[in-house]
Coordinates of N, CA and C in Angstrom, one line a residue:
M1 N -16.5 43.4 -53.8 CA -16.4 42.7 -52.6 C -15.1 42.8 -52.0
E2 N -14.1 42.7 -52.7 CA -12.8 43.1 -52.1 C -12.7 44.5 -51.7
Q3 N -13.0 45.4 -52.4 CA -13.0 46.8 -51.9 C -13.9 47.3 -50.6
T4 N -14.8 46.2 -50.4 CA -15.9 46.6 -49.3 C -14.8 45.9 -48.2
Q5 N -14.2 44.7 -48.1 CA -13.5 44.3 -47.1 C -12.2 45.2 -46.8
N6 N -11.8 45.7 -47.6 CA -10.5 46.4 -47.5 C -11.0 47.9 -46.7
N7 N -12.1 48.5 -47.1 CA -12.4 49.7 -46.4 C -12.8 49.0 -45.0
C8 N -13.5 47.9 -44.5 CA -13.8 47.5 -43.5 C -12.6 47.3 -42.5
C9 N -11.6 46.5 -43.2 CA -10.3 46.4 -42.5 C -9.3 47.7 -42.3
A10 N -9.5 48.5 -43.1 CA -8.6 50.1 -42.7 C -9.2 50.8 -41.6
V11 N -8.1 51.4 -40.8 CA -8.7 51.8 -39.7 C -7.6 53.3 -39.6
S12 N -8.0 54.3 -40.4 CA -7.5 55.7 -40.6 C -7.0 56.2 -39.2
K13 N -5.9 57.3 -39.3 CA -5.6 58.0 -38.1 C -6.7 58.8 -37.5
D14 N -7.5 59.3 -38.5 CA -8.8 60.0 -37.8 C -9.7 59.4 -37.2
K15 N -9.9 57.9 -37.7 CA -11.0 57.2 -37.0 C -10.2 57.0 -35.5
K16 N -8.9 56.9 -35.2 CA -8.2 56.5 -34.0 C -8.3 57.8 -33.2
S17 N -8.2 58.8 -33.7 CA -8.2 60.1 -33.1 C -9.6 60.5 -32.5
T18 N -10.8 59.8 -33.4 CA -12.4 59.8 -33.2 C -12.4 58.9 -31.9
G19 N -11.7 57.7 -31.7 CA -12.0 56.7 -30.8 C -11.6 57.4 -29.4
I20 N -10.2 57.9 -29.5 CA -9.5 58.6 -28.2 C -10.4 59.4 -27.7
L21 N -11.0 60.5 -28.7 CA -11.8 61.5 -28.0 C -13.3 60.9 -27.6
S22 N -13.9 60.0 -28.3 CA -15.1 59.2 -27.6 C -14.6 58.7 -26.3
G23 N -13.7 58.0 -26.3 CA -13.4 57.5 -24.7 C -13.0 58.7 -23.8
I24 N -12.5 59.7 -23.8 CA -12.5 60.7 -23.2 C -13.8 61.4 -22.6
I25 N -14.7 61.5 -23.6 CA -16.0 62.2 -23.6 C -17.1 61.1 -22.6
L26 N -16.6 59.8 -23.0 CA -17.4 58.9 -22.2 C -17.0 58.8 -21.0
G27 N -15.8 58.7 -20.6 CA -15.3 58.6 -19.2 C -15.7 60.1 -18.4
I28 N -15.7 61.2 -19.1 CA -16.1 62.3 -18.3 C -17.4 62.2 -17.6
I29 N -18.6 61.8 -18.7 CA -19.9 62.0 -18.4 C -20.3 61.3 -17.1
P30 N -19.8 60.3 -16.3 CA -20.2 59.8 -15.0 C -19.8 61.0 -14.0
H31 N -18.9 61.8 -14.1 CA -18.4 62.8 -13.3 C -18.5 64.1 -13.5
S32 N -19.6 64.1 -14.4 CA -20.1 65.6 -14.6 C -20.8 66.4 -13.6
F33 N -21.7 65.6 -12.7 CA -22.4 66.1 -11.7 C -21.3 66.7 -10.6
C34 N -20.1 65.9 -10.3 CA -19.4 66.2 -9.4 C -18.7 67.6 -9.5
I35 N -18.1 67.4 -10.8 CA -17.7 68.6 -11.5 C -18.3 69.9 -11.5
A36 N -19.7 69.9 -12.0 CA -20.7 71.0 -11.6 C -20.7 71.6 -10.4
F37 N -20.9 70.5 -9.4 CA -21.2 70.8 -8.0 C -20.1 71.6 -7.4
V38 N -18.6 71.1 -8.0 CA -17.7 71.8 -7.4 C -17.5 73.2 -7.9
V39 N -17.6 73.3 -9.4 CA -17.6 74.5 -10.0 C -18.5 75.6 -9.4
F40 N -19.9 75.1 -9.3 CA -20.8 76.1 -8.7 C -20.8 76.3 -7.3
S41 N -20.0 75.6 -6.4 CA -19.5 75.9 -5.1 C -18.7 77.1 -5.1
I42 N -17.5 76.6 -5.9 CA -16.4 77.8 -6.0 C -17.1 79.2 -6.2
I43 N -17.9 79.2 -7.4 CA -18.4 80.4 -7.7 C -19.8 80.9 -6.7
G44 N -19.9 80.2 -5.9 CA -21.0 80.7 -5.1 C -22.6 80.4 -5.5
A45 N -22.9 79.4 -6.4 CA -24.2 79.5 -7.0 C -24.8 78.5 -6.1
V46 N -25.3 78.7 -4.9 CA -25.9 78.0 -3.6 C -27.0 77.0 -4.5
T47 N -28.0 77.8 -5.3 CA -29.4 76.8 -5.8 C -28.5 75.8 -6.6
A48 N -27.8 75.9 -7.5 CA -27.5 75.1 -8.6 C -26.7 73.8 -7.5
S49 N -25.8 74.3 -6.6 CA -25.0 73.4 -6.3 C -25.8 72.6 -5.2
A50 N -27.2 73.1 -4.5 CA -28.0 72.5 -3.9 C -28.9 71.2 -4.7
F51 N -29.0 71.9 -6.0 CA -29.8 70.9 -6.9 C -28.9 69.7 -7.2
L52 N -27.3 70.0 -7.2 CA -26.7 68.7 -7.7 C -26.6 68.0 -6.5
K53 N -26.4 68.3 -5.5 CA -26.1 67.6 -3.9 C -27.3 66.5 -3.9
K54 N -28.7 66.6 -4.4 CA -29.3 65.7 -4.3 C -29.2 64.5 -5.2
F55 N -28.2 64.5 -6.1 CA -27.9 63.4 -7.0 C -26.8 62.9 -6.3
L56 N -25.7 63.6 -5.6 CA -24.4 63.1 -4.9 C -25.0 62.4 -3.9
L57 N -26.0 62.8 -3.4 CA -26.3 61.8 -2.1 C -26.8 60.6 -2.2
I58 N -27.0 60.2 -3.5 CA -27.2 58.9 -3.7 C -25.9 58.0 -3.9
P59 N -25.9 57.0 -2.7 CA -24.9 56.3 -2.7 C -23.9 55.6 -3.7
N60 N -24.9 54.8 -5.1 CA -24.4 54.1 -6.1 C -24.5 55.1 -6.9
F61 N -24.8 56.4 -6.9 CA -24.8 57.4 -8.2 C -23.8 57.4 -9.2
F62 N -22.3 57.2 -8.8 CA -21.2 57.3 -9.5 C -21.1 55.9 -10.4
L63 N -21.5 54.9 -9.5 CA -21.2 53.4 -10.2 C -22.2 53.3 -11.1
F64 N -23.5 53.9 -10.9 CA -24.5 53.7 -11.9 C -24.1 54.4 -13.3
L65 N -23.6 55.7 -12.8 CA -23.2 56.6 -14.2 C -21.8 55.8 -14.9
T66 N -21.1 55.2 -14.1 CA -19.8 54.6 -15.0 C -20.4 53.5 -15.8
I67 N -21.4 52.5 -15.2 CA -22.1 51.3 -15.8 C -22.8 52.1 -17.4
I68 N -23.3 53.3 -17.1 CA -23.9 54.0 -18.3 C -23.0 54.5 -19.3
S69 N -21.7 54.7 -18.7 CA -20.8 55.4 -19.6 C -20.1 54.3 -20.6
L70 N -20.0 53.0 -20.2 CA -19.6 51.7 -20.9 C -20.6 51.3 -21.9
I71 N -22.1 51.2 -21.4 CA -23.2 51.2 -22.3 C -23.2 52.1 -23.6
L72 N -22.9 53.3 -22.8 CA -22.9 54.7 -24.3 C -21.4 54.1 -25.2
A73 N -20.6 53.3 -24.6 CA -19.3 53.2 -25.4 C -19.6 51.9 -26.3
T74 N -20.4 51.1 -25.8 CA -20.7 49.9 -26.6 C -21.7 50.5 -27.8
V75 N -22.6 51.7 -27.4 CA -23.7 51.7 -28.4 C -22.7 52.8 -29.4
S76 N -21.9 53.5 -29.1 CA -21.0 54.5 -29.8 C -20.2 53.5 -31.0
S77 N -19.7 52.4 -30.6 CA -19.0 51.3 -31.1 C -19.9 50.8 -32.2
A78 N -20.8 50.3 -31.5 CA -21.9 49.7 -32.9 C -22.2 50.7 -33.8
I79 N -22.6 51.9 -33.5 CA -23.1 52.6 -34.7 C -21.7 53.0 -35.4
Y80 N -20.4 53.2 -35.0 CA -19.2 53.3 -36.0 C -19.3 51.8 -36.7
L81 N -19.3 50.9 -36.2 CA -19.4 49.3 -36.6 C -20.5 49.6 -37.8
Q82 N -21.6 50.1 -37.8 CA -22.4 49.7 -38.7 C -22.3 50.9 -39.7
R83 N -22.1 52.1 -39.5 CA -21.6 53.3 -40.5 C -20.7 52.5 -41.5
N84 N -19.6 51.7 -41.0 CA -18.7 51.1 -41.9 C -18.9 49.8 -42.1
K85 N -20.0 49.4 -42.2 CA -20.6 48.0 -42.5 C -19.8 46.9 -42.0
C86 N -19.3 47.3 -40.7 CA -18.7 46.0 -40.0 C -19.2 45.5 -38.9
L87 N -20.4 46.0 -38.5 CA -21.4 45.4 -37.5 C -21.7 43.8 -37.3
C88 N -20.4 42.9 -37.4 CA -20.6 41.4 -37.6 C -19.0 40.9 -36.7
V89 N -19.1 39.6 -36.4 CA -17.7 39.2 -35.8 C -16.9 39.4 -36.6
S90 N -16.6 39.0 -37.6 CA -15.4 39.6 -38.4 C -15.0 41.2 -38.3
G91 N -16.1 41.9 -38.8 CA -15.9 43.3 -38.5 C -15.3 43.9 -37.3
I92 N -15.8 43.2 -36.2 CA -15.4 43.6 -34.7 C -13.8 43.1 -34.5
K93 N -13.3 42.0 -35.3 CA -12.1 41.4 -35.1 C -11.4 42.4 -36.1
D94 N -11.8 43.2 -37.1 CA -11.1 43.8 -38.2 C -10.7 45.4 -37.6
R95 N -11.9 45.4 -36.4 CA -11.6 47.1 -36.1 C -11.4 46.8 -34.4
W96 N -10.9 45.8 -34.1 CA -10.4 45.7 -32.6 C -9.4 46.9 -32.2
K97 N -8.8 47.4 -32.8 CA -8.0 48.3 -32.3 C -8.4 49.8 -32.2
Y98 N -9.7 49.9 -33.0 CA -10.4 50.9 -32.7 C -11.5 50.9 -31.6
L99 N -12.0 49.5 -31.2 CA -12.7 49.5 -30.0 C -11.7 49.4 -28.9
L100 N -10.7 49.1 -29.0 CA -9.8 49.0 -27.8 C -9.5 50.4 -27.2
V101 N -9.2 51.1 -28.1 CA -9.0 52.4 -27.8 C -10.2 53.3 -27.2
V102 N -11.8 52.9 -27.8 CA -12.8 53.7 -26.9 C -13.0 53.3 -25.8
Y103 N -12.7 51.9 -25.6 CA -12.9 51.1 -24.1 C -11.6 51.5 -23.2
S104 N -10.7 51.5 -23.5 CA -9.5 51.7 -22.7 C -9.5 53.4 -22.4
G105 N -10.0 54.2 -23.3 CA -9.9 55.7 -22.8 C -11.3 55.9 -22.1
T106 N -12.3 55.2 -22.5 CA -13.1 55.3 -21.1 C -13.0 54.9 -19.6
V107 N -12.3 53.6 -19.8 CA -11.9 53.3 -18.3 C -10.7 54.0 -17.6
L108 N -9.8 54.2 -18.6 CA -8.6 55.1 -18.2 C -9.2 56.5 -17.6
V109 N -9.9 57.2 -18.5 CA -10.6 58.6 -17.7 C -11.1 58.2 -16.5
N110 N -12.1 57.3 -16.3 CA -13.0 57.0 -15.1 C -11.6 56.9 -14.0
L111 N -10.6 56.0 -14.3 CA -9.7 55.6 -13.2 C -9.0 57.0 -12.7
M112 N -8.5 57.9 -13.7 CA -7.8 59.3 -13.5 C -8.7 59.8 -12.7
M113 N -10.0 60.1 -13.0 CA -11.1 61.1 -12.3 C -11.2 60.4 -10.7
F114 N -11.2 59.2 -10.7 CA -11.3 58.4 -9.1 C -10.1 58.7 -8.3
F115 N -8.8 58.2 -8.8 CA -7.4 58.3 -8.1 C -6.8 59.7 -8.2
V116 N -6.9 60.6 -9.1 CA -6.1 61.9 -9.2 C -7.1 63.0 -9.2
V117 N -7.8 63.2 -10.0 CA -8.6 64.3 -10.2 C -9.4 64.8 -8.9
F118 N -10.4 63.8 -8.4 CA -11.0 63.9 -7.2 C -10.4 64.4 -6.2
P119 N -9.5 63.3 -6.0 CA -8.9 63.7 -4.4 C -7.9 65.3 -4.7
A120 N -7.5 65.3 -5.7 CA -6.9 66.8 -5.8 C -7.9 67.8 -5.6
I121 N -8.9 67.9 -6.2 CA -10.1 68.8 -6.2 C -10.6 68.7 -4.6
A122 N -10.6 67.7 -4.0 CA -11.2 67.5 -2.7 C -10.3 68.5 -1.7
N123 N -9.0 68.4 -1.9 CA -8.0 69.0 -1.1 C -7.5 70.4 -1.4
V124 N -8.2 70.8 -2.2 CA -8.3 72.1 -2.8 C -8.7 73.0 -1.6
N125 N -9.8 72.4 -1.1 CA -10.7 73.2 -0.1 C -11.2 74.5 -0.3
F126 N -11.8 74.3 -1.5 CA -12.4 75.6 -2.1 C -13.4 76.4 -0.9
Q127 N -13.9 75.5 0.0 CA -14.8 76.1 0.8 C -14.0 77.1 1.8
N128 N -12.7 77.1 2.0 CA -11.9 78.0 2.8 C -12.1 79.6 2.2
I129 N -12.2 79.5 0.9 CA -12.4 80.8 -0.2 C -13.5 81.5 0.5
S130 N -14.8 80.7 0.3 CA -15.8 81.3 0.9 C -16.0 81.8 2.6
G131 N -15.5 81.2 3.4 CA -15.0 81.3 4.5 C -14.4 82.5 4.8
E132 N -13.4 82.8 4.0 CA -12.2 84.1 4.1 C -13.1 85.2 3.8
R133 N -13.9 85.3 2.5 CA -14.6 86.2 2.1 C -15.9 86.7 2.9
A134 N -16.1 85.6 3.9 CA -17.4 85.9 5.0 C -16.7 86.6 6.3
G135 N -15.2 86.8 6.2 CA -14.7 87.3 7.2 C -14.5 86.2 8.4
I136 N -14.7 85.1 8.2 CA -14.4 84.0 9.0 C -12.8 83.6 9.4
P137 N -12.4 84.0 11.0 CA -11.0 84.1 11.1 C -10.7 82.6 11.1
S138 N -9.5 82.4 10.6 CA -8.6 81.0 10.4 C -7.9 80.6 12.1
Q139 N -8.4 79.5 12.2 CA -8.2 78.9 13.6 C -6.6 78.2 13.5
K140 N -5.7 78.7 13.9 CA -4.5 77.9 13.7 C -3.8 77.2 15.2
D141 N -4.3 77.6 16.3 CA -3.6 77.5 17.4 C -4.6 76.7 18.4
N142 N -4.1 75.9 19.4 CA -4.8 74.8 20.1 C -5.8 73.9 19.3
L143 N -5.3 73.4 18.4 CA -6.2 72.6 17.5 C -6.4 71.1 17.7
S144 N -7.0 70.4 17.5 CA -7.3 69.0 17.7 C -7.5 68.4 16.8
E145 N -7.1 67.0 16.3 CA -7.0 66.2 15.3 C -8.0 64.9 15.0
L146 N -9.0 64.8 14.3 CA -9.7 63.5 14.1 C -9.9 63.2 12.6
T147 N -9.6 61.7 12.8 CA -9.8 61.0 11.4 C -11.2 60.3 11.5
L148 N -11.7 60.4 10.2 CA -13.1 60.0 10.1 C -13.1 59.0 9.0
H149 N -13.5 57.7 8.7 CA -13.4 56.8 7.8 C -15.1 56.9 7.5
V150 N -15.2 57.2 6.3 CA -16.5 57.5 5.8 C -16.9 56.5 4.6
Q151 N -18.0 55.8 4.4 CA -18.2 54.8 3.7 C -18.9 55.3 2.3
I152 N -17.7 55.8 1.3 CA -18.2 56.3 0.3 C -17.4 55.4 -0.9
L153 N -18.4 55.0 -2.1 CA -17.9 54.2 -2.8 C -16.8 54.8 -3.9
C154 N -16.6 56.0 -4.1 CA -15.5 56.6 -4.5 C -15.1 58.0 -4.3
S155 N -14.1 58.7 -5.0 CA -13.6 59.6 -4.5 C -14.5 60.9 -4.9
G156 N -15.4 60.5 -5.8 CA -16.3 61.9 -6.3 C -16.9 62.4 -5.5
H157 N -17.4 61.5 -4.0 CA -18.2 62.3 -3.1 C -17.5 62.9 -2.1
A158 N -16.2 62.8 -2.1 CA -15.2 63.8 -1.4 C -15.6 64.9 -1.2
P159 N -15.2 66.0 -2.4 CA -15.8 67.2 -2.0 C -17.0 67.3 -1.6
L160 N -18.3 66.6 -1.9 CA -19.6 66.9 -1.0 C -19.3 66.9 0.6
I161 N -18.9 65.6 1.0 CA -18.4 65.3 2.5 C -17.7 66.5 2.9
I162 N -16.5 66.9 2.4 CA -16.0 68.1 3.0 C -16.8 69.4 2.8
D163 N -17.5 69.4 2.0 CA -18.3 70.9 1.9 C -19.4 70.7 3.2
E164 N -19.8 69.5 3.4 CA -21.2 69.4 4.4 C -20.4 69.7 5.9
I165 N -19.2 69.3 6.2 CA -18.1 69.2 7.3 C -17.8 70.6 7.7
K166 N -18.0 71.4 6.4 CA -16.9 72.7 7.0 C -18.5 73.8 6.9
K167 N -19.5 73.1 6.2 CA -20.7 74.1 6.2 C -21.3 74.0 7.6
N168 N -21.1 72.9 8.2 CA -21.9 72.7 9.7 C -21.1 72.6 10.7
C169 N -19.8 73.0 10.8 CA -18.9 72.8 11.8 C -18.0 73.9 11.5
D170 N -17.5 74.0 12.7 CA -16.5 75.2 12.8 C -15.1 74.3 12.9
V171 N -14.6 73.9 11.6 CA -13.3 73.2 11.7 C -12.3 74.3 10.7
S172 N -10.9 73.6 11.2 CA -10.2 74.5 10.7 C -9.6 73.8 8.9
S173 N -9.6 72.9 8.9 CA -9.1 72.3 7.7 C -9.8 70.7 7.5
V174 N -10.0 70.3 6.3 CA -10.1 68.8 6.1 C -9.5 68.3 4.8
K175 N -9.0 67.3 5.1 CA -7.8 66.7 3.9 C -8.3 65.2 3.8
F176 N -8.5 64.9 2.6 CA -9.2 63.4 2.2 C -7.9 62.8 1.6
S177 N -8.0 61.8 1.8 CA -7.0 60.5 1.6 C -7.8 59.3 1.1
L178 N -7.2 58.7 0.0 CA -7.9 57.4 -0.6 C -7.6 56.2 0.3
P179 N -8.7 55.6 0.3 CA -9.9 55.7 -0.2 C -11.1 55.8 0.4
D180 N -11.1 56.5 2.0 CA -12.3 56.8 2.2 C -11.7 57.7 3.8
V181 N -10.7 58.3 3.8 CA -10.2 59.0 4.9 C -10.1 60.5 4.9
F182 N -10.7 61.0 6.1 CA -11.0 62.4 6.2 C -10.1 63.0 7.6
D183 N -9.2 63.6 7.2 CA -8.3 64.1 8.6 C -8.9 65.5 8.9
I184 N -9.2 65.8 10.0 CA -10.1 67.1 10.4 C -9.0 67.8 11.4
E185 N -9.2 69.1 11.3 CA -8.3 69.8 12.4 C -9.4 70.8 12.8
Y186 N -9.8 70.8 14.0 CA -10.8 71.6 14.8 C -10.3 72.1 16.5
D187 N -11.2 73.0 16.4 CA -11.4 73.8 17.9 C -12.1 72.9 18.8
P188 N -11.5 72.4 19.8 CA -12.3 71.4 20.7 C -13.2 72.3 21.5
E189 N -13.0 73.5 21.5 CA -14.0 74.2 22.5 C -15.1 74.9 21.8
K190 N -15.1 74.6 20.4 CA -16.4 74.8 19.4 C -17.2 73.6 18.6
V191 N -16.4 72.6 18.6 CA -17.0 71.3 18.2 C -16.4 70.2 18.7
T192 N -17.1 69.2 19.0 CA -16.5 67.8 19.4 C -16.7 66.7 18.3
P193 N -16.0 65.5 18.5 CA -15.8 64.6 17.6 C -17.3 64.1 17.4
E194 N -18.2 64.0 18.5 CA -19.4 63.4 18.5 C -20.3 64.0 17.5
K195 N -20.2 65.4 17.4 CA -20.7 66.2 16.6 C -20.7 66.3 15.4
L196 N -18.9 66.2 14.7 CA -19.0 66.2 13.6 C -19.4 64.6 13.0
A197 N -19.2 63.6 13.8 CA -19.9 62.5 13.4 C -21.1 61.9 13.2
S198 N -21.7 63.0 13.9 CA -23.4 63.1 14.0 C -24.2 63.9 12.7
L199 N -23.2 64.4 12.0 CA -23.9 65.3 10.8 C -24.8 64.6 10.1
E200 N -25.8 65.5 9.4 CA -26.9 64.5 8.5 C -26.2 64.2 7.3
I201 N -25.1 64.4 6.9 CA -24.3 63.7 5.8 C -24.1 62.1 6.0
F202 N -23.8 61.9 7.3 CA -23.3 60.6 7.7 C -24.3 59.7 7.8
K203 N -25.6 60.0 7.7 CA -26.7 59.2 7.8 C -26.9 58.6 6.5
T204 N -26.2 59.3 5.5 CA -26.3 58.4 4.1 C -25.2 57.9 4.0
Y205 N -24.0 58.5 4.1 CA -22.5 57.7 4.2 C -22.3 57.8 5.4
K206 N -22.1 56.6 6.1 CA -21.9 56.1 7.3 C -20.2 56.6 7.8
A207 N -20.2 56.8 8.9 CA -18.9 57.5 9.3 C -18.4 57.0 10.8
T208 N -17.5 56.6 10.6 CA -16.4 56.0 12.0 C -15.5 56.9 12.5
I209 N -15.4 57.1 13.7 CA -13.9 57.8 14.2 C -12.9 57.0 14.5
N210 N -12.0 57.3 14.1 CA -10.8 56.3 14.3 C -10.0 56.9 15.5

């Protein structure tokens, strides 16, 4: 009995490493669709990016997947406790460090994606690569500026918004800023603020002109 209690209470470095890895994986899962969308857009896989776009057009999609990641963290932790015969109140108290690592890792990775990774990805403006390859000249002179506030729940939708703006309007650049600001440079002779604000994407994510 004493040996069982010791095994339950002991948390090795390998177990902690496993907890960190689980937290990272579970934190990335909610954003896999957006990551894949960006990758396929960069390499020009139109069919694949169009398929993923259907999911990104669901306003609460990332919120739903984030909740799923926390549920999976709970399931993963329960399996770990069960394997170590610690699936009980005392076992949870004994393994609180491992559980803290799993949940904090999941939350921290999600926050990192929301506040660092996706804003950075959105502002890479990977759509410029496609435009330059297609021979579309870059407009630098006589540009006007416009700011759109778009009702997106998280920055994971920003690459999709930028992609739709650049695909449907002749704009020079689009820059995303947290939490929902898109600064656009455009040629007023080719596109108007009203046209930008009336794009199909903004029927799902409402946009207002500042």
